[in-house]
Amino acid sequence: MTIEAKADRISSRAWRKYVPALLGLAITIAAFAALGSMVHTLTLGEVRRAIQAVSGFDLVLALLFTVVSFAAVSLYDVVAVETIAPGKVSKPVAATVGAAGYAISNALGFPLLTGGALRYHVYKSGGIELADIGRIVGTSWFALWFALAIMLGVALIVDPSGVPVFREAGPVVDMAIGVVLVALVAGFVVWLAGGERTARLGKFSLPLPSHKGAIVQLIAGIVDVGAAAAVLYVLMPPGTVDSFILFALVFSVAVVVGVASSAPGGLGAFEATIIVSLGLSQRADVVAALLVYRLIYTVLPLLVTVVGLLVVEGVRRRRKLHGPMKELARALEPMVPPATAVLAFSGGLVLLLSGATPGKAYRLDLLNDYLPLSFIEMSHLAASFVGVALLIVSRGLAKRLWRAWVVAFALLIAGALFSISKGLDWEEAIVLSLLAGLLIGFRHAFYRRSMRGLFAITWSWLAAVSATVIASVWLGFFAYRHVEYANTMWWDFALSANAPRFLRATVVAFAVIAFVGLDVAIHRRTDRVQRRSRIPDEVFPIVEASPETNAALALLGDKRFLFSPDKRGFVMYARSGGSLVALGEPVGPPDVVHDLAWAFRDFADSHAERTVFYEVPPQSLPMYLDMGLVALKLGEVARVDLGTFTIEGPKKQDLRTAIRRAEREGLVFSVISRDEVVANMDELRAVSDAWLAMKSGTEKGFSLGYFDRAYLAHFDMAVLKKDGAIVAFANIWRGANKEEISIDLMRFLPNVSKVIMDALFGRLMLHARDEGYKWFNLGAAPLSGLVDRRGASRWNRFGSFLYRRGGSFYRFDGLKSFKQKFGPVWTPHYLVCPGGFDTAKVLVDVTTLISGRPKQDP
């Protein structure tokens, strides 16, 4: 199977990536439908009175348990970092990262899932490798699941009849299962005491903590889950829950169900699971407890984290930091974008919830004395529009996009103004203004100008936005369920017509989502290999002055250029998917290469793209590793030393025979000038078309030349003629100072001679030697020279396997054997790109770019 066929196969399965978003959205809809049936007899007034009735003592207890839970979470990271990457990050920083990251990810969704990506960005800045970051997250998973196992085991031992699912098995069986669970966890801890342990799953290894570390994490897990459950438990009305242990189990299940939904923080799914599991339908005090829990355990820690980030940012700007404070600032900096994204998302949620609930009559009456009804109605619709827009734009904030910051700030200010003009909702206006002020404090973190969509919208993000709008619409129908629906409501414009106003705002909200979804579906940007775009004039002298022949690929017309300030060098690159792919090293004098490479790295980062250097030599790897990139060996480049090249001797018998046979068959070698190339272009085109038809292939691009008249007109041409007609050709690349010579397109007519390639290469090498060139570059042998040993990287082992076993779709070994007959010197070359999951995306992007096939944005 060819690489292109594999790419088509992957594309045909692309629909699968939409399944989680659609499934999560379905869970959200089902959860709100169930929630509606469980509270349909309640009113907003009853819920407000129940919130006011929550005692101050219970609030204080809830706050204390929140502090305890976050303190336990911070221990996850402390123990995990000390186990996996000791000394890389200090304990105070690890604890802060654990707690602050939990606060941010808890607002977005399940902490151990969304927190994994957050930890990656934070710990990467501390020099921790991707694999170790994965192990840190995995170790935290151990703590969580072992804590749940202990809690379930204890519940089965203490009160087996109260645990759902196990009730029918009988108390003896339940207690036995509980004892086994507790014993297994205890046995695991004892096993860890025997020395250093490593868990293995296939080729993945996970260093396990010491028995002391495991005990600390186990206790931290129990305290974390228990304290988080206790926050809601103390807020629940007296007598609603008999056993705290059982309540903690229900709480854990509700969190997991919330994860499966698309709503941020599991909004709706979490609440529905709690209510249905405990059988507490139609209880205003239970709904009040859930709302207060959200404020204390989700909103308050997020605000504390954002304020803390703002303080660190302010201190960092005003004076130079040293020691632990500098390390803390560096570790917390990656948290700023997701934190501000949550702020913008929260602002949108505030506007949507405000628009879904009735305005206060006395405020509307007062407002009507100064503003006409039409202005109030338009302000209500505009506020709903701004609310949905903030949900959408917040994705761009998470990606550090500058225009997302500008738009979010403008939307927050506009939302504050519309909150006043739609109903004198000064509370919402103050909240939105404060959020806008917080955005100002973080403005320097947003510097990227994306080359893709406006705000990097994805289908999964749209699903989250849709789930949030569904939540606000559910609240609106809950608030106005006493109003009987009629078609005339849509046209009912009156100061007291809150329900019609809500219905119209709902249409606006879903219309915005539909419009954005349609735009994403229709205008998903497609990048194709460009054909004959204008080449800047500054490129030509730089290419002529380059000793490396591959600089000639700049003349293909399918690349963009990043120039050095003095225009003495450039990086040639193209965009594919989410990657900016530079071909080779920067072209230019040695003194500009280093700065140009870093400039390209910064350029890609400022546009929220992955930085990729394709086909770079080994001597430059330290520079790219300093950029935080990883290197994958692509294969080896063959270069023939022309100073010692000869066709004499026993090792060159086959080559010598091929050249002499070609002469006997009437094949005449010559080199024609570029002026003659232009005159013979039609004849060359006929040879190229016949060669492509024989290969059943299509033109490639980027790192390989293709037949283009304007491109080929730049080069001399090596040709073989028979009876005066051209039967084979190769365009010649000449390096400056006769350092190197090479060819790009090598094409011939089928069924002319079996030795046509050997003869053309051999005669051209002799010709280049006579002209005084030092090296003949034969190009690369893909996957050649990769190591296949137990300690080698997965990429090396996979590439080596493909080299040995991939003959069914590409003759890797045959290509190397052909080049080996010329006695070349083999030098490795590399693909340099971001590590982790981005590496797989880069491989797809580069393959797509070279194949010339379109690649849609994710």
PDB file of N, CA, C and O in Angstrom, residues 94 151 190 264 330 402 470 624 713 727 766 775:
ATOM      1  N   ALA A  94       5.842  22.364  41.924  1.00  0.00           N
ATOM      2  CA  ALA A  94       4.987  21.230  41.554  1.00  0.00           C
ATOM      3  C   ALA A  94       3.652  21.296  42.268  1.00  0.00           C
ATOM      4  O   ALA A  94       2.597  21.023  41.669  1.00  0.00           O
ATOM      5  N   MET A 151     -12.268   3.262  48.703  1.00  0.00           N
ATOM      6  CA  MET A 151     -13.572   3.776  49.165  1.00  0.00           C
ATOM      7  C   MET A 151     -14.678   2.769  48.891  1.00  0.00           C
ATOM      8  O   MET A 151     -15.566   2.552  49.729  1.00  0.00           O
ATOM      9  N   VAL A 190       2.706  -2.988  49.572  1.00  0.00           N
ATOM     10  CA  VAL A 190       3.755  -3.844  50.128  1.00  0.00           C
ATOM     11  C   VAL A 190       4.721  -4.268  49.033  1.00  0.00           C
ATOM     12  O   VAL A 190       5.947  -4.316  49.232  1.00  0.00           O
ATOM     13  N   PRO A 264     -18.741  21.993  29.397  1.00  0.00           N
ATOM     14  CA  PRO A 264     -17.585  22.281  30.253  1.00  0.00           C
ATOM     15  C   PRO A 264     -17.913  22.004  31.719  1.00  0.00           C
ATOM     16  O   PRO A 264     -18.958  22.415  32.231  1.00  0.00           O
ATOM     17  N   ARG A 330       7.961  30.979  35.510  1.00  0.00           N
ATOM     18  CA  ARG A 330       8.136  30.226  34.269  1.00  0.00           C
ATOM     19  C   ARG A 330       7.153  29.061  34.185  1.00  0.00           C
ATOM     20  O   ARG A 330       6.606  28.751  33.134  1.00  0.00           O
ATOM     21  N   TRP A 402      -3.695  36.821  19.154  1.00  0.00           N
ATOM     22  CA  TRP A 402      -3.812  38.234  19.478  1.00  0.00           C
ATOM     23  C   TRP A 402      -5.199  38.775  19.139  1.00  0.00           C
ATOM     24  O   TRP A 402      -5.810  39.478  19.946  1.00  0.00           O
ATOM     25  N   ILE A 470     -27.306  24.988  25.211  1.00  0.00           N
ATOM     26  CA  ILE A 470     -28.417  24.111  25.602  1.00  0.00           C
ATOM     27  C   ILE A 470     -28.721  24.277  27.086  1.00  0.00           C
ATOM     28  O   ILE A 470     -29.887  24.302  27.507  1.00  0.00           O
ATOM     29  N   TYR A 624      18.762  22.978  16.663  1.00  0.00           N
ATOM     30  CA  TYR A 624      17.335  22.654  16.650  1.00  0.00           C
ATOM     31  C   TYR A 624      16.886  22.043  17.973  1.00  0.00           C
ATOM     32  O   TYR A 624      15.754  22.261  18.415  1.00  0.00           O
ATOM     33  N   ALA A 713      13.711  26.044 -17.127  1.00  0.00           N
ATOM     34  CA  ALA A 713      14.441  27.017 -17.941  1.00  0.00           C
ATOM     35  C   ALA A 713      15.618  27.629 -17.200  1.00  0.00           C
ATOM     36  O   ALA A 713      16.460  28.307 -17.810  1.00  0.00           O
ATOM     37  N   VAL A 727      16.088  10.894 -25.533  1.00  0.00           N
ATOM     38  CA  VAL A 727      15.387   9.754 -24.942  1.00  0.00           C
ATOM     39  C   VAL A 727      15.503   9.739 -23.421  1.00  0.00           C
ATOM     40  O   VAL A 727      14.816   8.962 -22.748  1.00  0.00           O
ATOM     41  N   LEU A 766      31.392  11.792 -14.673  1.00  0.00           N
ATOM     42  CA  LEU A 766      32.679  11.996 -15.340  1.00  0.00           C
ATOM     43  C   LEU A 766      32.780  13.420 -15.888  1.00  0.00           C
ATOM     44  O   LEU A 766      33.833  14.072 -15.792  1.00  0.00           O
ATOM     45  N   TRP A 775      31.944  17.356  -5.352  1.00  0.00           N
ATOM     46  CA  TRP A 775      31.006  16.304  -4.933  1.00  0.00           C
ATOM     47  C   TRP A 775      29.860  16.199  -5.929  1.00  0.00           C
ATOM     48  O   TRP A 775      29.439  17.197  -6.521  1.00  0.00           O
TER      49      TRP A 775
END
